[in-house]
Amino acid sequence: MTYPYFPGCTLKTKGAELDACGRKAAEALGFPLEEIPDWQCCGAVYPLAKDEIATRLSSVRALAASREQGGKLVTLCSACYHVLKRVNGDMRNDDDIRRKVNNYLELELPYFGETKVLHYLEVLRDTVGWDELKKKVTKPLTGRKIGAYYGCLLLRPSRELGFDDPENPSIIEDFIRAIGAEPVIYAMRNECCGGYTTMENNTYAAKQAQKIVDNARNCGAEMLITACPLCMYNLTKNTDGSVPVKYFTELLAEALGLEEQNG
Amino acid sequence: MLMDTIAAISGVNPRKCMRCGKCSGSCPAYDEMEYHPHQFVSMVESGRIEELMASKGIYTCLSCFACIERCPRSVEPARLIEAVRLAVIRQQGKNHLTPEQIPQLLDEDLPQQAITSAFRKYKR
């Protein structure tokens, strides 16, 4: 089954590996991703203000386009997932926001939050299944000790995202096991890395990112994996670099034996 | 008046807070803020909005949603911090980040996501 796909701004540029490896692996696993036409950047942060409409429009456009294409929308980037899913919740549950957005957009058919937003990892867990993924692995990453870095955007607020247990998540650890490696549990795997403050207060972002890397290393992680390009940047550029960081799709492609075809 | 603005932007009722301090205990930016999340909520409740608008802490909230996740009363402190920040930057000439500052902040690995989110958070 083909899924409508929202790449987002960064996956076309600095986060190209997250996108390329994810698409390749999806193809190999039987759920090819098809980019929705004319998508616009989701805005990267969810508009917390109840009175903001303009900052929700690009998400609603993507969500409404996916409604016409099967009713699901897959993302790879943590931030896109977070923003699209929460705006979708607003369109479903907040009368005021729904009315104003629909008044502005004048879609052929008003949008009521019908699309289901899925993160790629959820498709792996709920549609492919970990056992099935394990069977498709040709180059298991045996012996590799890998820490899952969840950060904040995939998990919280769990009432709205429903991605996994926000305090003790397991989806990325299950993924790591499925590709044959050993997950390392460390305390700060669901702490925020300091993300967008890197431009406003780099010292602070660096301090926060280093704490996470130190904690992971001290618990035995030889590598961290993430689904967020901003976490990727923060955990590599704003730390001592003592723990390499990869996108989870890079390891997935490696385990599926798709790396050589990359050229 | 300012209190009404904050209530309209945030949709939060600070009077629901029971001062358990879980938000501040969870906050990764605790040390970077002169008013910690539980104090922030209390100050909004008592109308001390101007002090909050002048504080540096409104720019250090990471929007990581730990406080929102863990609040047993669903007060959503991060929404209040966002609302106060917006009350500042929605004023003429009060942007916290301007396009002119961007070139010197760029490096070759900086993801687009960083610039987009910084503008969304710091500029109107």
XYZ file of C-alpha atoms in Angstrom:
387
model
C 0.000 0.000 0.000
C 1.271 3.439 -0.958
C 1.167 6.153 1.696
C 0.894 9.910 1.136
C 4.089 11.417 2.511
C 5.018 14.831 3.904
C 8.816 15.288 3.781
C 9.050 18.787 5.290
C 11.571 21.553 4.696
C 14.680 20.019 6.207
C 14.407 16.572 4.637
C 14.848 18.168 1.251
C 18.106 19.762 2.314
C 20.185 19.192 5.475
C 18.263 16.103 6.514
C 18.393 14.429 3.090
C 19.637 11.084 4.503
C 16.638 10.785 6.787
C 14.437 11.120 3.711
C 16.428 9.085 1.158
C 17.034 6.073 3.433
C 13.455 6.190 4.696
C 11.958 6.120 1.214
C 14.272 3.341 0.048
C 13.484 1.188 3.065
C 9.751 1.845 2.775
C 9.861 0.658 -0.819
C 11.716 -2.501 0.212
C 9.249 -3.138 3.032
C 6.210 -2.784 0.793
C 4.831 0.602 1.816
C 6.165 3.063 -0.775
C 5.868 6.729 0.151
C 4.385 9.162 -2.318
C 5.112 12.814 -1.726
C 1.925 14.869 -1.620
C 1.832 17.602 -4.288
C 2.601 21.242 -3.479
C 3.199 20.745 0.239
C 4.415 23.697 2.272
C 6.645 23.810 5.360
C 4.636 22.964 8.481
C 6.281 25.835 10.374
C 8.492 23.569 12.518
C 6.822 24.520 15.804
C 3.234 23.933 16.789
C 1.396 27.242 17.268
C 0.537 27.131 20.973
C -1.496 30.333 20.723
C -5.221 29.644 20.428
C -5.764 32.815 18.415
C -3.327 32.047 15.581
C -4.819 30.836 12.340
C -2.221 31.701 9.685
C 0.439 29.499 11.294
C -1.896 26.495 11.049
C -2.841 26.845 7.394
C 0.051 25.020 5.715
C -0.542 21.975 7.914
C -4.245 21.950 7.132
C -3.530 22.154 3.403
C -1.360 19.039 3.633
C -3.887 17.240 5.822
C -6.782 18.038 3.503
C -4.771 16.921 0.436
C -4.087 13.573 2.133
C -7.749 13.121 2.956
C -8.360 12.868 -0.780
C -5.559 10.298 -1.123
C -6.520 7.590 1.295
C -6.817 9.453 4.551
C -3.351 8.846 5.981
C -0.304 11.065 6.035
C 3.155 9.757 6.889
C 6.042 11.878 8.141
C 9.628 11.085 9.046
C 10.614 14.294 10.803
C 9.650 14.483 14.495
C 8.743 18.156 14.180
C 6.475 17.666 11.158
C 4.764 14.792 12.925
C 4.245 16.896 16.041
C 2.918 19.948 14.212
C 0.676 18.111 11.730
C -0.800 15.834 14.340
C -1.591 18.625 16.811
C -3.040 20.930 14.167
C -5.134 17.988 13.007
C -6.364 17.642 16.582
C -7.291 21.334 16.614
C -9.292 20.866 13.421
C -11.107 17.972 15.000
C -11.702 19.386 18.479
C -11.522 23.183 18.481
C -14.665 24.728 16.983
C -13.234 28.224 16.810
C -10.022 27.226 15.019
C -11.862 24.871 12.650
C -14.367 27.532 11.662
C -11.768 30.235 11.028
C -9.395 27.966 9.104
C -12.180 26.635 6.900
C -13.514 30.147 6.311
C -10.094 31.219 5.175
C -9.160 28.229 3.025
C -12.530 27.793 1.303
C -11.749 24.167 0.419
C -14.203 22.363 -1.802
C -15.060 20.248 1.193
C -14.407 21.788 4.645
C -11.783 19.958 6.670
C -12.717 18.393 10.012
C -9.528 16.575 10.959
C -10.362 13.341 9.148
C -6.794 12.456 8.118
C -4.762 10.141 10.324
C -1.221 11.411 10.856
C 1.340 8.641 11.170
C 4.999 8.676 11.988
C 7.104 6.280 9.917
C 7.972 4.376 13.097
C 4.270 3.795 13.740
C 3.922 2.284 10.269
C 6.871 -0.012 11.054
C 5.307 -1.031 14.375
C 1.631 -1.258 13.466
C 1.550 -2.154 9.782
C 4.829 -3.919 8.982
C 5.333 -5.330 12.488
C 8.647 -5.909 14.281
C 8.690 -9.650 13.545
C 8.163 -9.055 9.847
C 10.842 -6.366 9.814
C 13.243 -8.770 11.542
C 12.654 -11.305 8.745
C 13.521 -8.729 6.091
C 16.809 -7.795 7.739
C 19.699 -9.173 5.715
C 22.548 -7.453 7.523
C 21.653 -7.439 11.232
C 23.598 -4.874 13.261
C 24.681 -7.548 15.701
C 26.601 -6.402 18.746
C 26.011 -2.677 18.185
C 24.940 -0.818 21.332
C 22.541 1.916 20.311
C 20.703 4.520 22.361
C 17.282 5.701 21.200
C 17.002 9.475 21.401
C 13.324 10.378 21.494
C 13.599 14.007 22.546
C 10.372 15.866 23.113
C 8.434 16.236 19.872
C 7.501 12.605 19.262
C 6.188 11.995 22.756
C 4.603 15.068 24.288
C 1.887 15.941 24.973
C 0.887 12.272 24.923
C -2.803 13.161 25.235
C -2.601 14.679 21.770
C 0.098 12.589 20.099
C -0.571 9.103 21.481
C 2.735 7.953 19.980
C 4.067 5.922 22.895
C 4.345 5.971 26.688
C 5.769 9.488 27.211
C 7.798 8.566 30.304
C 8.965 5.085 29.365
C 8.753 4.744 25.582
C 9.767 1.538 23.807
C 9.105 1.970 20.077
C 12.651 2.940 19.085
C 14.145 0.254 21.364
C 11.898 -2.308 19.640
C 13.110 -0.951 16.313
C 16.745 -1.321 17.416
C 16.097 -4.946 18.439
C 14.350 -5.676 15.137
C 17.416 -4.601 13.148
C 19.568 -6.874 15.279
C 21.276 -4.356 17.558
C 21.130 -3.906 21.320
C 19.180 -0.941 22.740
C 20.797 1.035 25.550
C 18.374 2.589 28.016
C 19.555 5.900 29.506
C 17.729 8.451 31.622
C 17.766 11.419 29.255
C 16.399 9.693 26.167
C 13.138 11.675 26.415
C 14.644 14.986 27.605
C 14.637 17.950 25.254
C 18.034 18.691 23.617
C 17.509 22.447 23.590
C 16.498 22.465 19.932
C 15.668 25.809 18.433
C 17.394 27.872 21.153
C 20.634 27.038 19.326
C 20.162 30.305 17.414
C 19.188 32.434 20.384
C 21.348 30.996 23.148
C 23.891 28.591 21.787
C 25.653 28.079 25.134
C 22.480 26.823 26.695
C 21.593 24.519 23.797
C 25.123 23.104 23.900
C 24.974 22.482 27.647
C 21.709 20.609 27.335
C 22.880 18.532 24.339
C 26.148 17.605 26.064
C 24.286 16.376 29.151
C 22.290 13.999 26.964
C 25.343 12.707 25.102
C 27.279 12.207 28.368
C 24.383 10.326 29.928
C 24.036 8.039 26.884
C 27.771 7.355 26.722
C 27.995 6.611 30.448
C 25.215 4.074 30.047
C 27.129 2.311 27.306
C 25.657 3.736 24.107
C 28.096 3.674 21.174
C 25.693 5.532 18.956
C 22.465 7.506 19.183
C 19.621 7.462 16.701
C 17.024 10.166 16.148
C 14.152 11.116 13.837
C 14.686 14.857 14.214
C 17.083 16.943 12.064
C 17.333 19.626 14.736
C 18.249 17.079 17.426
C 20.758 15.645 14.956
C 22.361 19.064 14.587
C 22.322 19.849 18.273
C 23.688 16.482 19.405
C 26.535 16.572 16.878
C 27.514 20.235 16.349
C 26.863 21.438 19.888
C 28.617 18.578 21.730
C 32.102 17.066 21.960
C 31.029 14.554 19.309
C 31.939 11.629 21.579
C 28.832 9.684 20.541
C 28.020 9.506 16.824
C 24.409 10.269 15.908
C 22.530 8.766 12.963
C 19.005 8.960 11.650
C 17.077 5.793 12.403
C 16.370 5.342 8.690
C 20.106 5.184 7.954
C 20.426 2.122 10.175
C 17.242 0.668 8.745
C 18.619 0.941 5.197
C 21.893 -0.581 6.365
C 20.142 -3.532 8.024
C 18.025 -4.146 4.953
C 21.160 -4.285 2.814
C 20.184 -1.213 0.821
C 23.341 0.761 1.393
C 25.327 -0.396 -1.652
C 22.528 0.609 -4.000
C 23.034 4.108 -2.694
C 26.215 4.289 -4.802
C -6.431 44.138 30.342
C -3.083 42.392 29.862
C -4.444 39.469 31.802
C -7.331 39.205 29.350
C -4.859 39.189 26.462
C -2.861 36.365 28.049
C -6.030 34.398 28.743
C -7.219 34.848 25.145
C -3.919 33.796 23.585
C -3.226 30.877 25.930
C -6.675 29.582 26.780
C -5.186 28.749 30.192
C -6.845 29.273 33.558
C -3.967 29.764 36.021
C -6.353 29.441 38.972
C -6.457 25.690 38.403
C -2.833 25.490 39.623
C -2.410 23.790 43.003
C 1.285 24.696 43.405
C 2.665 21.169 43.354
C 5.785 22.337 41.498
C 5.920 19.374 39.125
C 6.331 21.742 36.174
C 9.405 23.361 37.663
C 10.754 19.983 38.754
C 10.428 18.752 35.164
C 11.677 21.840 33.368
C 15.023 21.420 31.551
C 15.329 25.221 31.368
C 14.780 25.730 35.132
C 18.249 27.196 35.753
C 17.923 29.577 32.818
C 14.769 31.268 34.087
C 14.492 33.995 36.712
C 10.873 32.965 37.242
C 10.427 29.199 37.239
C 7.330 27.651 35.649
C 5.268 27.337 38.866
C 6.128 30.942 39.768
C 5.279 32.015 36.260
C 1.788 30.561 36.587
C 1.315 32.203 39.967
C 2.488 35.591 38.664
C 0.049 35.431 35.755
C -2.699 34.654 38.230
C -1.860 37.711 40.307
C -1.538 39.960 37.271
C 2.221 40.526 37.315
C 2.359 40.256 33.513
C 4.651 43.220 32.851
C 7.410 41.726 34.992
C 7.116 38.517 33.037
C 7.172 40.379 29.732
C 10.464 41.968 30.751
C 12.051 38.685 31.831
C 14.671 36.816 29.798
C 13.094 33.509 30.774
C 10.340 33.821 28.209
C 12.960 33.152 25.528
C 14.478 30.121 27.212
C 11.361 27.964 27.429
C 12.136 25.101 25.039
C 8.522 24.169 24.321
C 9.471 20.594 25.210
C 6.044 20.103 26.822
C 7.376 18.305 29.904
C 5.367 20.698 32.112
C 2.223 20.154 30.061
C 2.692 16.381 30.125
C 3.180 16.194 33.878
C 0.785 18.818 35.221
C -1.849 16.963 37.268
C -4.299 19.838 36.787
C -3.807 20.408 33.035
C -2.752 24.004 33.582
C -0.304 23.920 30.650
C 2.399 26.353 31.852
C 4.179 26.343 28.454
C 1.097 27.904 26.883
C 1.274 30.777 29.368
C 4.950 31.357 28.646
C 4.218 31.352 24.923
C 1.348 33.810 25.432
C 3.530 36.250 27.379
C 6.259 35.988 24.767
C 3.705 36.694 22.038
C 2.342 39.638 24.005
C 5.847 41.084 23.716
C 6.779 40.273 20.123
C 3.404 41.152 18.655
C 4.145 44.770 19.580
C 5.617 47.002 16.895
C 9.418 46.759 16.835
C 9.671 44.140 19.590
C 10.890 41.159 17.573
C 13.462 39.128 19.465
C 15.174 37.956 16.279
C 15.428 39.776 12.970
C 16.365 38.527 9.473
C 19.444 40.778 9.572
C 20.851 38.692 12.427
C 20.546 35.398 10.557
C 23.640 35.426 8.285
C 26.049 35.609 11.220
C 24.237 32.772 12.995
C 24.389 30.384 10.054
C 26.756 27.497 9.667
C 26.777 24.953 6.874
C 25.036 22.242 8.896
C 22.290 24.331 10.464
C 18.982 22.740 9.460
C 16.206 24.846 7.915
C 14.084 23.654 10.814
C 16.244 25.697 13.230
C 15.701 28.937 11.325
C 11.987 28.348 10.772
C 11.340 27.502 14.397
C 13.432 30.407 15.686
C 11.429 32.825 13.546
C 8.175 31.288 14.679
C 9.215 31.649 18.306
C 11.000 34.982 18.284
C 9.504 37.087 15.539
C 6.192 38.370 14.215
